[in-house]
Amino acid sequence: MSCCPDNLLVNEDVASSAYVLEGEPSETLILFAHGAGANRDSDFMCQMAAGLVAKGFQVMRFNFPYMQANAVDGKKRPPDRAPKLLACFGEMLSVAHAQPKVKRVVLMGKSMGGRMAALLACDSAQASRIDRVICLGYPFIPLKGGEPRLEPLNDCQVPVLVLQGERDKFGTQAQLLSWPLNSDIQIEYLADGDHSFVPRKSSGTTEAANLALAVDLSAKFIG
């Protein structure tokens, strides 16, 4: 699937990060953040964005500062620390609200991007500018181990949807059912999906089907 549809705008004149804006101007804009290891133009980001644009939403994909630097010189860098990521997210939220016709902004994030989206919406001042948060493959447990990262979700001040692969190594369906998550957090599972919703060939479903379901569930949650 192409990442460069006809209705795409690239703006490189943003202090902390470049962004890509897709879809016709609409009252609801989805501000979409990437995960730790793949940038705004990954297949996952592009396919989700295209599906949401087809539903009538405008979507803004952006790179966090470290990933924008990677794109400029080709050198691979680790993610920035949370304060820098959140500062960038906040700047992009302002850019999103400045778009024509926008009345509400929904934050969406893949993995680390979803965690940052939830963290941003834990702040009262920022939450007043955020309609809701959607986390795609939330990184509950660090790969090196440790306690599950529940606070960003439990303390989020706007409605939250978590879309999780049933066998996501960062938090499986079985694990999520045992953790003290607030009952008002909406959680939906993608059949046999891994961290990017990809199922095994023997599962009876496909990656395309899971991504299409993720788009449908997101659109329903946004309303």
Short mmCIF file of N, CA and C in Angstrom, two decimals, residues 24-88:
data_model
loop_
_atom_site.label_atom_id
_atom_site.label_comp_id
_atom_site.label_asym_id
_atom_site.label_seq_id
_atom_site.Cartn_x
_atom_site.Cartn_y
_atom_site.Cartn_z
N GLU A 24 -9.10 14.45 3.64
CA GLU A 24 -9.71 15.77 3.51
C GLU A 24 -9.91 16.40 4.89
N PRO A 25 -9.89 17.73 4.98
CA PRO A 25 -10.15 18.39 6.26
C PRO A 25 -11.45 17.88 6.88
N SER A 26 -11.42 17.58 8.17
CA SER A 26 -12.59 17.06 8.85
C SER A 26 -12.63 17.58 10.27
N GLU A 27 -13.78 17.43 10.94
CA GLU A 27 -13.90 17.90 12.31
C GLU A 27 -13.07 17.07 13.27
N THR A 28 -12.82 15.80 12.92
CA THR A 28 -12.03 14.93 13.77
C THR A 28 -10.70 14.61 13.09
N LEU A 29 -9.60 14.92 13.78
CA LEU A 29 -8.27 14.61 13.26
C LEU A 29 -7.63 13.59 14.19
N ILE A 30 -7.02 12.56 13.61
CA ILE A 30 -6.32 11.54 14.38
C ILE A 30 -4.82 11.82 14.30
N LEU A 31 -4.22 12.12 15.45
CA LEU A 31 -2.79 12.38 15.55
C LEU A 31 -2.10 11.07 15.91
N PHE A 32 -1.30 10.54 14.98
CA PHE A 32 -0.85 9.16 15.02
C PHE A 32 0.67 9.09 15.23
N ALA A 33 1.08 8.50 16.36
CA ALA A 33 2.50 8.40 16.74
C ALA A 33 3.02 6.99 16.51
N HIS A 34 4.27 6.90 16.06
CA HIS A 34 4.89 5.61 15.77
C HIS A 34 5.44 4.94 17.03
N GLY A 35 5.88 3.70 16.87
CA GLY A 35 6.50 2.96 17.96
C GLY A 35 7.99 3.22 18.04
N ALA A 36 8.67 2.46 18.90
CA ALA A 36 10.09 2.73 19.17
C ALA A 36 11.00 2.42 17.99
N GLY A 37 10.66 1.39 17.20
CA GLY A 37 11.61 0.92 16.21
C GLY A 37 11.33 1.23 14.77
N ALA A 38 10.14 1.71 14.43
CA ALA A 38 9.78 1.98 13.04
C ALA A 38 9.11 3.35 12.96
N ASN A 39 9.44 4.11 11.90
CA ASN A 39 8.98 5.50 11.84
C ASN A 39 7.57 5.64 11.30
N ARG A 40 7.18 6.88 11.04
CA ARG A 40 5.81 7.19 10.62
C ARG A 40 5.44 6.54 9.30
N ASP A 41 6.44 6.15 8.49
CA ASP A 41 6.19 5.61 7.16
C ASP A 41 6.25 4.09 7.11
N SER A 42 6.23 3.42 8.26
CA SER A 42 6.23 1.96 8.26
C SER A 42 4.94 1.45 7.63
N ASP A 43 4.98 0.20 7.17
CA ASP A 43 3.78 -0.39 6.56
C ASP A 43 2.60 -0.35 7.51
N PHE A 44 2.83 -0.66 8.78
CA PHE A 44 1.75 -0.67 9.77
C PHE A 44 1.11 0.71 9.87
N MET A 45 1.94 1.74 10.01
CA MET A 45 1.41 3.11 10.15
C MET A 45 0.64 3.53 8.90
N CYS A 46 1.21 3.23 7.74
CA CYS A 46 0.57 3.62 6.48
C CYS A 46 -0.76 2.91 6.26
N GLN A 47 -0.79 1.61 6.57
CA GLN A 47 -2.01 0.85 6.34
C GLN A 47 -3.13 1.27 7.30
N MET A 48 -2.77 1.50 8.56
CA MET A 48 -3.78 1.97 9.51
C MET A 48 -4.29 3.35 9.10
N ALA A 49 -3.39 4.23 8.73
CA ALA A 49 -3.78 5.59 8.34
C ALA A 49 -4.69 5.56 7.11
N ALA A 50 -4.33 4.75 6.13
CA ALA A 50 -5.14 4.66 4.91
C ALA A 50 -6.54 4.16 5.23
N GLY A 51 -6.64 3.18 6.11
CA GLY A 51 -7.95 2.66 6.49
C GLY A 51 -8.80 3.70 7.20
N LEU A 52 -8.17 4.51 8.04
CA LEU A 52 -8.90 5.55 8.77
C LEU A 52 -9.31 6.69 7.85
N VAL A 53 -8.44 7.03 6.89
CA VAL A 53 -8.80 8.06 5.91
C VAL A 53 -10.01 7.59 5.10
N ALA A 54 -10.04 6.30 4.76
CA ALA A 54 -11.18 5.76 4.01
C ALA A 54 -12.47 5.84 4.81
N LYS A 55 -12.37 5.91 6.14
CA LYS A 55 -13.55 6.06 7.00
C LYS A 55 -13.99 7.52 7.12
N GLY A 56 -13.22 8.43 6.51
CA GLY A 56 -13.60 9.83 6.53
C GLY A 56 -12.85 10.70 7.52
N PHE A 57 -11.85 10.13 8.22
CA PHE A 57 -11.06 10.90 9.17
C PHE A 57 -9.84 11.50 8.50
N GLN A 58 -9.38 12.61 9.02
CA GLN A 58 -8.09 13.14 8.62
C GLN A 58 -7.05 12.59 9.60
N VAL A 59 -5.88 12.20 9.08
CA VAL A 59 -4.85 11.55 9.90
C VAL A 59 -3.53 12.30 9.74
N MET A 60 -2.88 12.58 10.85
CA MET A 60 -1.56 13.19 10.85
C MET A 60 -0.56 12.23 11.46
N ARG A 61 0.34 11.73 10.64
CA ARG A 61 1.43 10.87 11.11
C ARG A 61 2.67 11.73 11.30
N PHE A 62 3.43 11.47 12.36
CA PHE A 62 4.63 12.28 12.59
C PHE A 62 5.75 11.43 13.17
N ASN A 63 6.98 11.95 13.06
CA ASN A 63 8.15 11.32 13.66
C ASN A 63 8.53 12.04 14.94
N PHE A 64 8.87 11.27 15.95
CA PHE A 64 9.50 11.85 17.13
C PHE A 64 10.89 12.34 16.75
N PRO A 65 11.51 13.23 17.53
CA PRO A 65 12.78 13.84 17.13
C PRO A 65 13.88 12.85 16.76
N TYR A 66 14.07 11.78 17.55
CA TYR A 66 15.14 10.84 17.25
C TYR A 66 14.92 10.15 15.91
N MET A 67 13.66 9.87 15.58
CA MET A 67 13.37 9.19 14.32
C MET A 67 13.49 10.15 13.15
N GLN A 68 13.17 11.42 13.37
CA GLN A 68 13.37 12.41 12.32
C GLN A 68 14.85 12.57 12.02
N ALA A 69 15.69 12.56 13.07
CA ALA A 69 17.14 12.62 12.88
C ALA A 69 17.64 11.39 12.13
N ASN A 70 17.09 10.23 12.47
CA ASN A 70 17.46 9.00 11.75
C ASN A 70 17.17 9.13 10.26
N ALA A 71 16.01 9.73 9.94
CA ALA A 71 15.60 9.87 8.55
C ALA A 71 16.51 10.82 7.79
N VAL A 72 17.08 11.80 8.50
CA VAL A 72 17.93 12.80 7.84
C VAL A 72 19.30 12.23 7.49
N ASP A 73 19.93 11.53 8.44
CA ASP A 73 21.31 11.07 8.19
C ASP A 73 21.47 9.56 8.08
N GLY A 74 20.38 8.81 8.26
CA GLY A 74 20.45 7.36 8.11
C GLY A 74 21.03 6.62 9.29
N LYS A 75 21.41 7.33 10.35
CA LYS A 75 21.97 6.69 11.53
C LYS A 75 20.85 6.25 12.46
N LYS A 76 20.99 5.07 13.03
CA LYS A 76 19.95 4.56 13.92
C LYS A 76 20.21 5.03 15.34
N ARG A 77 19.19 5.58 15.96
CA ARG A 77 19.28 6.09 17.32
C ARG A 77 18.22 5.43 18.20
N PRO A 78 18.48 5.33 19.49
CA PRO A 78 17.44 4.83 20.40
C PRO A 78 16.40 5.90 20.63
N PRO A 79 15.23 5.54 21.12
CA PRO A 79 14.20 6.54 21.39
C PRO A 79 14.67 7.60 22.38
N ASP A 80 14.16 8.81 22.21
CA ASP A 80 14.39 9.86 23.20
C ASP A 80 13.71 9.48 24.50
N ARG A 81 14.09 10.14 25.58
CA ARG A 81 13.43 9.91 26.86
C ARG A 81 12.03 10.52 26.85
N ALA A 82 11.20 10.03 27.76
CA ALA A 82 9.79 10.41 27.76
C ALA A 82 9.54 11.93 27.75
N PRO A 83 10.24 12.73 28.55
CA PRO A 83 9.96 14.18 28.52
C PRO A 83 10.10 14.80 27.13
N LYS A 84 11.11 14.39 26.38
CA LYS A 84 11.30 14.93 25.03
C LYS A 84 10.22 14.42 24.08
N LEU A 85 9.85 13.15 24.22
CA LEU A 85 8.78 12.60 23.39
C LEU A 85 7.46 13.32 23.66
N LEU A 86 7.18 13.55 24.94
CA LEU A 86 5.92 14.21 25.31
C LEU A 86 5.90 15.67 24.86
N ALA A 87 7.05 16.33 24.92
CA ALA A 87 7.12 17.71 24.44
C ALA A 87 6.82 17.78 22.95
N CYS A 88 7.37 16.85 22.20
CA CYS A 88 7.10 16.77 20.77
C CYS A 88 5.63 16.49 20.51
#
